[in-house]
Amino acid sequence: LIILSVLIFAALLTKLNGLALIPAALVPLAVAMRTVSRRRLALTAAGLALLVLAALAWLSTMPFVTGQVFQFAALQRLFDNLGAQAGQAGALANAAVYGFWTFFASYGWGNLETWGGLYTLWLLGAGAAGAGLVFGRRRPFSAAIGWGLVLTPVSLVGLSTALSIAQNDTFLMVGRYWLPALPSVVLLLVGGWQALTPARWRTWAWRAAAWIIVGASWIAPFAVIAPAYAKPQPMTASQAARLAPGSAATFAGSLRLLGYVPPEPGQPGGPARLGVCWEALATPAANYPVQLEVIGPDGQGYGARSTWAGGGNYPPRLWEIGRPFCDTYETLVWESFPAPAVGMLRLRLQTGVFGPGLAVSGPAGEPLGDDVRVPFVVRAAAAPAPLAQAADYRFGGTLRLIGYEAAALPEGHGLRVRLLWQAAGRPDDDYKVFVHLRDTPQTAWTQSDQRPRGGAYPTPAWAADERVLDEHVLTWPAGVTPPPLTLYVGLYRAADGTRPAVQDGLGQPVPNGEVSLPLP
C-alpha cells in the first residue's frame, strides 16, 4: 500500500486522470482489513490519504490546473449542465464510442485511425472476453482483483464524461485520457479469453492472437502512419481545375488559400471533408493549426477538428514559398445536426489550438473576417415517414407534393402545416413555398412564404428522388375567431416570383399554379 500510494502520488503529478486509480487502490485496502492489524491498516490508510492530499495541494499551485479543473465552479457547471445535456445523450454516446475507438488505436495529434477491420476484431475480441468473464466455468481472478481491474476503466470513463459535461465539450472524451486503464483492460481481456478457451485449443489460440496483434503493430507504421504523414505533393493541373471559382483568400498576408473543392454532401454521424490548396507567400510567424468546423443553419457548431496540413506533419513554417500543394481536412458531423439543411464548413487558421483565427482577406484585399465559409449540404440519414393525408401534385416537372398534415397549435390561435415533397429530378430553380389560409380564393387571411425548412434547405440543394419534410406555422392574434378558411399551397421562383405549372395525379393542369387542400 505504501508503494501504491507513492505511485498514485506520482501519477497525479503526471496527469490529472490519475485520480481514477484511487478507487482501485481502495480494493486491496478493503481486503487487508481482514488480515492486517487495525493499527497498521490505519497508519497505511493515513499515509495513502496524506500522499493524495499532498499531490492535490501541489497541483492546486499550478495555474493551468486550477484554471481548468480544480474549481468549485467546475462542479457547479457539471450540475447545471446535467439537465441541459439530457437532450444531448446521442452526442455523448457518439463521443464515448469515439473514445473507445481511439483508446484501441489512434496515431498523432490529429487522431489518425488504423484499418476499420481491426476495430471490428477489437469489438469481437472484447465481446468474447466479456462473455468469458461472465459465463466462463473457470474464474481467472479473485473477486477482489476483478473489482480492482474493473474500477479503473470505469472511473476513467466516468471522470472524462463528468468533465465533458461540465465543460460542455464532447471532445474531452478521447482514448488517450483513458490510457491509465490499459493494464487493467489487458488483464481483463486475457483473463476473459483464458476462461472462454478450452485447454486443448489454448496454445493455438494464443499464437493466433499474438500474430494478429504483433503483426498489426509492426505493419501500422509503414502501411498506415507513414502514408498519412507523408509530405504533400505539389499541386497538379487537375487539382487546380477542380477548385471552386472565386474561392481564393489570404490569411495574415502570408498564407494564400488558392481555393477549395466543393465538398460532397454529408449526413449526421458521418464525415465532412474539405479539400483545399495552399501556397506560402512568405514564412509565417508561427505554426498555425487548421480548424475545420461544421456550422448548422442555426449558426451553431456541429463538429470541429484542429490539425495541421499533411495529417499534422506539415505545419505552416515548413511550407516552401511558391510551392502550392493540396490537402484534405475532415471532421465528424454530429448526430444532432438539423438535417436536411445547407450548413457551412468553416475553415480557419488559428493562432493556437484554442486561439482566435487569423485575419482573412479576399482576392482584392477586402477583409473577410477570420474564416472562410464553404456551403455544405447535409442530407437526412433516413427518408421521412409518410404523412396522414396523401397528395399527388407535380410542380414544374421536377417537384411533387406527395403528402400533408395540418393540426391546430396548442395555444389555439394557429395552424401547423407539414408538407412532404419529393424531387422527381434535381431542381435547378430556387423555389419558395407559399402556404396560405384564405377566407376568399383571392385573400390570404394568414400566410407563410419561405424557402423549404425555414429557409435552411433551398431546392437547388435537393438530390434526385429525395423526400423532404417541410413545416410551416401560421398564426393569428389570440382571442380572434377565424372565418371559414381554405388551405392553399404552391411554389414560386425566388428570383422573379413566377409560379411553375402544376398538374394533378392524372396529368390535368391545376389553375393559378396552386393547389387547394382540405383541412381536417
PDB file of C-alpha atoms in Angstrom, residues 231-235 254-256 258 278-284 287 309 313-326:
ATOM      1  CA  LYS A 231       4.786  15.451 -47.190  1.00  0.00           C
ATOM      2  CA  PRO A 232       2.046  16.699 -49.547  1.00  0.00           C
ATOM      3  CA  GLN A 233       2.988  16.637 -53.215  1.00  0.00           C
ATOM      4  CA  PRO A 234       2.972  19.839 -55.342  1.00  0.00           C
ATOM      5  CA  MET A 235      -0.401  20.861 -56.747  1.00  0.00           C
ATOM      6  CA  SER A 254       1.475  35.333 -45.866  1.00  0.00           C
ATOM      7  CA  LEU A 255      -0.528  32.134 -46.493  1.00  0.00           C
ATOM      8  CA  ARG A 256      -2.716  32.025 -49.575  1.00  0.00           C
ATOM      9  CA  LEU A 258      -5.759  29.103 -53.696  1.00  0.00           C
ATOM     10  CA  TRP A 278      -2.404  26.311 -50.233  1.00  0.00           C
ATOM     11  CA  GLU A 279       0.611  28.428 -51.175  1.00  0.00           C
ATOM     12  CA  ALA A 280       3.055  30.168 -48.851  1.00  0.00           C
ATOM     13  CA  LEU A 281       3.829  33.752 -49.907  1.00  0.00           C
ATOM     14  CA  ALA A 282       6.292  34.182 -47.021  1.00  0.00           C
ATOM     15  CA  THR A 283       7.414  32.201 -43.989  1.00  0.00           C
ATOM     16  CA  PRO A 284       4.710  32.740 -41.326  1.00  0.00           C
ATOM     17  CA  ASN A 287       2.814  27.193 -36.948  1.00  0.00           C
ATOM     18  CA  ALA A 309      -1.514  20.159 -43.024  1.00  0.00           C
ATOM     19  CA  ASN A 313       3.178  16.581 -40.248  1.00  0.00           C
ATOM     20  CA  TYR A 314       3.396  19.717 -42.391  1.00  0.00           C
ATOM     21  CA  PRO A 315       2.837  22.817 -40.222  1.00  0.00           C
ATOM     22  CA  PRO A 316       2.965  26.207 -41.989  1.00  0.00           C
ATOM     23  CA  ARG A 317       6.572  27.096 -41.092  1.00  0.00           C
ATOM     24  CA  LEU A 318       7.692  24.083 -43.145  1.00  0.00           C
ATOM     25  CA  TRP A 319       5.791  25.182 -46.263  1.00  0.00           C
ATOM     26  CA  GLU A 320       8.054  26.017 -49.181  1.00  0.00           C
ATOM     27  CA  ILE A 321       7.482  29.503 -50.578  1.00  0.00           C
ATOM     28  CA  GLY A 322       5.975  29.387 -54.063  1.00  0.00           C
ATOM     29  CA  ARG A 323       5.278  25.623 -53.903  1.00  0.00           C
ATOM     30  CA  PRO A 324       1.474  25.139 -53.991  1.00  0.00           C
ATOM     31  CA  PHE A 325       0.101  21.919 -52.546  1.00  0.00           C
ATOM     32  CA  CYS A 326      -3.305  20.454 -51.816  1.00  0.00           C
TER      33      CYS A 326
END
